[in-house]
Short mmCIF file of C-alpha atoms in Angstrom, two decimals:
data_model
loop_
_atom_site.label_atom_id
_atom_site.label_comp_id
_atom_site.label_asym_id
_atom_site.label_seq_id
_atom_site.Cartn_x
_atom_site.Cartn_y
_atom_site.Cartn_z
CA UNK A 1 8.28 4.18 -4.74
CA UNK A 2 9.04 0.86 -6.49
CA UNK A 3 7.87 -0.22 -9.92
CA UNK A 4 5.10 -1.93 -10.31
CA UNK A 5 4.04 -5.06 -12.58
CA UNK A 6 -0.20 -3.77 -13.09
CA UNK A 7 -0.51 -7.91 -14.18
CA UNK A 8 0.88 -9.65 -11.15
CA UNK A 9 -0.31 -6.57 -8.97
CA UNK A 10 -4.19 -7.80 -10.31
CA UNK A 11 -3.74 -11.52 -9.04
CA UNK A 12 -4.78 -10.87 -5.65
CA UNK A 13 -6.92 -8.46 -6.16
CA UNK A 14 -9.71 -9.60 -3.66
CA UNK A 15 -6.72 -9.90 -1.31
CA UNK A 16 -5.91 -6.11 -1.65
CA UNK A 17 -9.36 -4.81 -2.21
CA UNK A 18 -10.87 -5.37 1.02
CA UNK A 19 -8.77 -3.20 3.20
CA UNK A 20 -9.61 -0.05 0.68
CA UNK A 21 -12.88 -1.09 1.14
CA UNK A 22 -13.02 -1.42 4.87
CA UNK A 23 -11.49 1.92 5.26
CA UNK A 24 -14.18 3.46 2.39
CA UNK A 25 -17.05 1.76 4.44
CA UNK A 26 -15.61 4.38 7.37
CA UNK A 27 -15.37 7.60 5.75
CA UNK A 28 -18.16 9.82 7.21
CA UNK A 29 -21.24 9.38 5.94
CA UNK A 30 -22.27 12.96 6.37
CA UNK A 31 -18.96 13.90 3.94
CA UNK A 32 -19.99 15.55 0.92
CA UNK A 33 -16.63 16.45 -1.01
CA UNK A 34 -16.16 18.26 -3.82
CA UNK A 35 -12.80 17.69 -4.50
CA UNK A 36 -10.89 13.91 -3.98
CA UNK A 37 -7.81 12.81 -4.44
CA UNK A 38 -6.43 8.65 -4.65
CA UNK A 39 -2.88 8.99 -3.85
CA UNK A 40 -1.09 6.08 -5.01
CA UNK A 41 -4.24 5.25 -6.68
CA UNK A 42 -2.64 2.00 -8.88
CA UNK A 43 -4.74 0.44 -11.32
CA UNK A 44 -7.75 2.97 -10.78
CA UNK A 45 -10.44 0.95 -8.84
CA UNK A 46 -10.54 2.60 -6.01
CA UNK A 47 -10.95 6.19 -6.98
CA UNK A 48 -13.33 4.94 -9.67
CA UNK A 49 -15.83 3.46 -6.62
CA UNK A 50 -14.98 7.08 -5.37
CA UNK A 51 -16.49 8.91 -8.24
CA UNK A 52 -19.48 6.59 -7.97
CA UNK A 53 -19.87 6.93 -4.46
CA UNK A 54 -19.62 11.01 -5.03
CA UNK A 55 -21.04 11.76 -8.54
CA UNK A 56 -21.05 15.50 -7.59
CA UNK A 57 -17.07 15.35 -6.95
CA UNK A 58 -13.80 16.12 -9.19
CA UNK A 59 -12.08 12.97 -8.76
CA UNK A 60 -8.07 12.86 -9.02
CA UNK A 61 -6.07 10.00 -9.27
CA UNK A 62 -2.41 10.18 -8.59
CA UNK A 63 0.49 7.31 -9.17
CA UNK A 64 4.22 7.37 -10.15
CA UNK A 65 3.61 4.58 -12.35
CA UNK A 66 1.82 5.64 -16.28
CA UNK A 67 1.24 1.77 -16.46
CA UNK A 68 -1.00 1.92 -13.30
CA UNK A 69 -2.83 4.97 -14.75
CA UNK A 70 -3.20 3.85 -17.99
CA UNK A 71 -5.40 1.10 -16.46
CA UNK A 72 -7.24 3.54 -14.88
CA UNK A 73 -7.47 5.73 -17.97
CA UNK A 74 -9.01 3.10 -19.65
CA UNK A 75 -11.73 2.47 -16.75
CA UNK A 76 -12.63 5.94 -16.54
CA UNK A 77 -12.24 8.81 -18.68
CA UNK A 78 -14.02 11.59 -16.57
CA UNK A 79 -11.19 11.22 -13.48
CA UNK A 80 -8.07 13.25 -13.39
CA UNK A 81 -5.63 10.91 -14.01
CA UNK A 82 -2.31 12.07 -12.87
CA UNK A 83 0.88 11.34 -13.11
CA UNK A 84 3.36 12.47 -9.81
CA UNK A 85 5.00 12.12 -6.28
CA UNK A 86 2.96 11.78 -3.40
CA UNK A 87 6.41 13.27 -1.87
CA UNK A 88 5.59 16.62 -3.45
CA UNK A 89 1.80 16.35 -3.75
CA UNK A 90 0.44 20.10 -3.55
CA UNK A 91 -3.22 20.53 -5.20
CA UNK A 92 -4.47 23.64 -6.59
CA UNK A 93 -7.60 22.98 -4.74
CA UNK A 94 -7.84 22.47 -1.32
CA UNK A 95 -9.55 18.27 -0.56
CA UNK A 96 -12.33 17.46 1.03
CA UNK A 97 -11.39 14.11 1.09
CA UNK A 98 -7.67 12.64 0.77
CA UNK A 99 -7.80 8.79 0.33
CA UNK A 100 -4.61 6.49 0.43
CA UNK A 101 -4.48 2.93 0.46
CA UNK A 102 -1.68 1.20 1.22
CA UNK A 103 1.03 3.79 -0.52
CA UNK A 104 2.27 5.99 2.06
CA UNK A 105 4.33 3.27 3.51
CA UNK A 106 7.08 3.98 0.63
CA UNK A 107 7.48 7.32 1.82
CA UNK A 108 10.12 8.54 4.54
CA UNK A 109 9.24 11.43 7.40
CA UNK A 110 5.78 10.67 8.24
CA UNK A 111 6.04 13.08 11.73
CA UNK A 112 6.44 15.60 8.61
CA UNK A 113 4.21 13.72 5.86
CA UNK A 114 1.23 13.52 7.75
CA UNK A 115 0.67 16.48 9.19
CA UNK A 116 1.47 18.18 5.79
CA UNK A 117 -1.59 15.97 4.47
CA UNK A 118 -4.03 17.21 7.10
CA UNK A 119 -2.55 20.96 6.53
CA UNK A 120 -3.73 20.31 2.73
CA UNK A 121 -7.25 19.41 3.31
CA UNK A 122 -10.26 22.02 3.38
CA UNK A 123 -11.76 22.87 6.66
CA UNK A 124 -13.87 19.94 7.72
CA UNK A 125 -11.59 17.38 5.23
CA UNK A 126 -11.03 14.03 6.09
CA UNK A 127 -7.60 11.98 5.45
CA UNK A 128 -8.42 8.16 5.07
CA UNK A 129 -5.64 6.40 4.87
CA UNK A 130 -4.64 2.56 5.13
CA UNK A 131 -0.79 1.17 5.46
CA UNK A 132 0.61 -2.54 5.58
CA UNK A 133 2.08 -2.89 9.69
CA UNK A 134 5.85 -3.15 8.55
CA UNK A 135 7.43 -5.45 10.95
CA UNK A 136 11.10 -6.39 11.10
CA UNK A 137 10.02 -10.28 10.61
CA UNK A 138 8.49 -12.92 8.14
CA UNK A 139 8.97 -12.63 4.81
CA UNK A 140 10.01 -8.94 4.99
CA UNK A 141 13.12 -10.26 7.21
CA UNK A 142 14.30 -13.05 5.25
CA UNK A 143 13.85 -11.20 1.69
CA UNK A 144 16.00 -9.06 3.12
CA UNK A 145 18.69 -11.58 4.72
CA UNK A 146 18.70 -13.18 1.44
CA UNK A 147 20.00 -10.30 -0.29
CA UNK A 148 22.17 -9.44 1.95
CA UNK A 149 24.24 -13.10 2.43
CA UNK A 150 23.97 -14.34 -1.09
CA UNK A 151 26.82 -13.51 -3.97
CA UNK A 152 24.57 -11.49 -5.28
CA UNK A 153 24.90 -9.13 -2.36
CA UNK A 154 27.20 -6.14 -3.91
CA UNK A 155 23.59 -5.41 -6.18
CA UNK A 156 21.06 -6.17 -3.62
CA UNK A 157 22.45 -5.36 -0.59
CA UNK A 158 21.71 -2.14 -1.10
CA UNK A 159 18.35 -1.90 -2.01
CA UNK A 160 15.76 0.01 0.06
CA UNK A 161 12.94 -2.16 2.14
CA UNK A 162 9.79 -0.45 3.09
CA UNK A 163 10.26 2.03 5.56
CA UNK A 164 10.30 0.42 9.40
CA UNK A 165 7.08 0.54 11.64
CA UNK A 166 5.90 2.95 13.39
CA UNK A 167 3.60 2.67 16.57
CA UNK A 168 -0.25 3.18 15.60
CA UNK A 169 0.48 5.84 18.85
CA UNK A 170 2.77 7.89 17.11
CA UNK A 171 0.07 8.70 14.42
CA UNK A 172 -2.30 9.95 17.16
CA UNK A 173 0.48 12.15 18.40
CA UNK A 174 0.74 13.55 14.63
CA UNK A 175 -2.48 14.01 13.95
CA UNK A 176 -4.50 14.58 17.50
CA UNK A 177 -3.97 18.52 17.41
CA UNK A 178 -5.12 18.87 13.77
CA UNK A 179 -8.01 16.86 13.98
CA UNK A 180 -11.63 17.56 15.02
CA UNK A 181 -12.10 13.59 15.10
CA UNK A 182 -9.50 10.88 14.83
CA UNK A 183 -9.79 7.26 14.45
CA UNK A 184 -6.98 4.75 14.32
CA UNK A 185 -6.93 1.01 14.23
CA UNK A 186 -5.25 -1.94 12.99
CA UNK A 187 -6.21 -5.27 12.21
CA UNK A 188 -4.76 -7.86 10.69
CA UNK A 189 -6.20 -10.05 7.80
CA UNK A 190 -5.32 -13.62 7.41
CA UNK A 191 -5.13 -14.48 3.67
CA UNK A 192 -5.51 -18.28 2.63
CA UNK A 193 -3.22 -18.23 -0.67
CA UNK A 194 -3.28 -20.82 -2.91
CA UNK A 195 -0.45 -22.19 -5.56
CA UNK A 196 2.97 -23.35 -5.10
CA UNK A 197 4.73 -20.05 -4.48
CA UNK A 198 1.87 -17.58 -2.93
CA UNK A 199 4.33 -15.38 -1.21
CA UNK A 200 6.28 -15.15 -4.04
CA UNK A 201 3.74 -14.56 -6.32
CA UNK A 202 2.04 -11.83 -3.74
CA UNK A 203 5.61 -10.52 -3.57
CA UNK A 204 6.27 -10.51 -7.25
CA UNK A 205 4.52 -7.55 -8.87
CA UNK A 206 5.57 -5.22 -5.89
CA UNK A 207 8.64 -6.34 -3.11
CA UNK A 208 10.37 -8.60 -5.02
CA UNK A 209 10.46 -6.69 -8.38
CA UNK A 210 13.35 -4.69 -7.55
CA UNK A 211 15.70 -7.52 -6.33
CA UNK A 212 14.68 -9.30 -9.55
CA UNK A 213 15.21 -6.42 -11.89
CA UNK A 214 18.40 -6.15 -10.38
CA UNK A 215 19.54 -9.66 -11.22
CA UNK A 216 20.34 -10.09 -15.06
CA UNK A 217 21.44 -13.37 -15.35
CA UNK A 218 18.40 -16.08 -15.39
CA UNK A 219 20.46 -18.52 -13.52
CA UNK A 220 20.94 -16.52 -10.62
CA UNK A 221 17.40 -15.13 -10.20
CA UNK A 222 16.40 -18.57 -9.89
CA UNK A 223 19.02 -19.49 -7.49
CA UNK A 224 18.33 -16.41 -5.61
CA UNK A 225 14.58 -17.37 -5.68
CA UNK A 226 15.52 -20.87 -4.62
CA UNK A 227 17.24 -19.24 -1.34
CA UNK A 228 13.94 -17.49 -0.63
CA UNK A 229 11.93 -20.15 -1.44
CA UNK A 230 13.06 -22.51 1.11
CA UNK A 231 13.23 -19.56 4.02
CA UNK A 232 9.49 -19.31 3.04
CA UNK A 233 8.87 -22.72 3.48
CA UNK A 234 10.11 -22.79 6.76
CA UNK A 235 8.05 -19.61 7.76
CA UNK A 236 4.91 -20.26 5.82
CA UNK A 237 4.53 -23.85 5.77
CA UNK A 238 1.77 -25.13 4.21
CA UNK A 239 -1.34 -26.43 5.89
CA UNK A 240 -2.70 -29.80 5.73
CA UNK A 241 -6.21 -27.98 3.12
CA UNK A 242 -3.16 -26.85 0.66
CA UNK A 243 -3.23 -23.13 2.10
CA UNK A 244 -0.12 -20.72 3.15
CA UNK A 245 -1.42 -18.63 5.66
CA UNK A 246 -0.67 -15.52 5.57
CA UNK A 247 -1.13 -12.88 8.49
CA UNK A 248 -0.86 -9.32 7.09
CA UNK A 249 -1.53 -6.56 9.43
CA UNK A 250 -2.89 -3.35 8.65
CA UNK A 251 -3.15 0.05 10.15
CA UNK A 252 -5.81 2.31 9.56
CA UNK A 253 -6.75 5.88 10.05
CA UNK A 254 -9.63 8.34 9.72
CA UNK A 255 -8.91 12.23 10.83
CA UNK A 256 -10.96 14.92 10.18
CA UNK A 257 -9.38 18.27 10.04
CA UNK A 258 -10.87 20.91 12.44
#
């Protein structure tokens, strides 16, 4: 998992809100869970429209990062706020409800990851669960070439992207046999950014951090920015309102264990 900036994270908040809540709106209605977790939970919004949503629940909240929980801390007291690795998540208490947004795509083996999720929940459990589409283009692509062919290559190089895409199919094959009902979609949202540098800025408090943490010297961050920048342009050009369109796709998926 990469660090995370909680401030630049915030800035498109609409932006990354409404694919949590499109996959809330589709948990089942007839769920009534004792026990939730938000893995990857961030700044604490999500699990805290949980707890509202479920006032008769223990909610948990897990994140590697204590400055995303410490937001969350300070929104509200009454969740478990925990700090910890999806990687080795292993509750005490068997879920009734496991919700992820847009986390699991950091973690490796998810033939393995998933079906260890579904083997956590109680009887009758649902896994909700929303991931970016990771395809080997856009800005994903060209972050990456830029690294790779700049002089600052030796410390970026090196650096781990997102883990590749996987068909939406493969996750029915995972999940089919340990499911009593299984839904799986993807669509894709089209954001209208603003500013000068709206990928960069979307980029900034998540993606990019790592290459920038990685470059020291203030000259050459802004030269390797510069690089980017213009890749972008070409990519993301801007449209004749002042918007960069921005097509993100988004796969979702709602299993309830048997």
């Amino acid at each position: 998992m990469p660090t995370w900036d909680p401030d630049v994270y915030q800035r498109y908040k609409a932006y990354r809100d409404r694919p949590a809540l499109d996959l809330m709106l589709q948990i089942p209605r007839d769920l009534d869970p004792q026990e939730i977790w938000d893995l990857g939970c961030g700044t604490g919004e999500h699990a805290t429209l949980l707890a509202a949503r479920h006032p008769r629940a223990k909610v948990h909240g897990l994140d590697s990062s204590p400055e995303m929980l410490a937001r969350g801390q300070a929104m509200r007291g009454d969740i478990d706020w925990v700090l910890g690795d999806i990687a080795t998540f292993a509750p005490d208490v068997a879920p009734d409800l496991i919700f992820t947004n847009a986390a699991l795509q950091w973690l490796e083996g998810h033939e393995t990851l998933f079906p260890r999720l579904m083997g956590l929940l109680a009887p009758g459990g649902v896994l909700a669960c929303q991931i970016p589409v990771v395809a080997d283009d856009g800005w994903r692509r060209s972050l990456r070439e830029v690294a790779r062919d700049g002089p600052w290559a030796d410390r970026l190089g090196a650096l781990a992207p997102v883990r590749s895409e996987a068909d939406p199919r493969s996750y029915h094959d995972w999940l089919s046999s340990l499911s009593a009902d299984l839904d799986i979609w993807v669509t894709t949202y089209v954001h209208a950014l603003g500013g000068e540098d709206p990928l960069i800025d979307w980029t900034s408090g998540t993606s990019l951090k790592p290459y920038l943490e990685a470059l020291s010297d203030p000259a050459e961050r802004a030269a390797f920015l510069a690089t980017w920048r213009a890749r972008l342009a070409v990519d993301y050009p801007r449209r004749d309102d002042g918007v960069t369109l921005f097509p993100f796709p988004r796969l979702f998926i709602i299993a309830q264990r048997y």
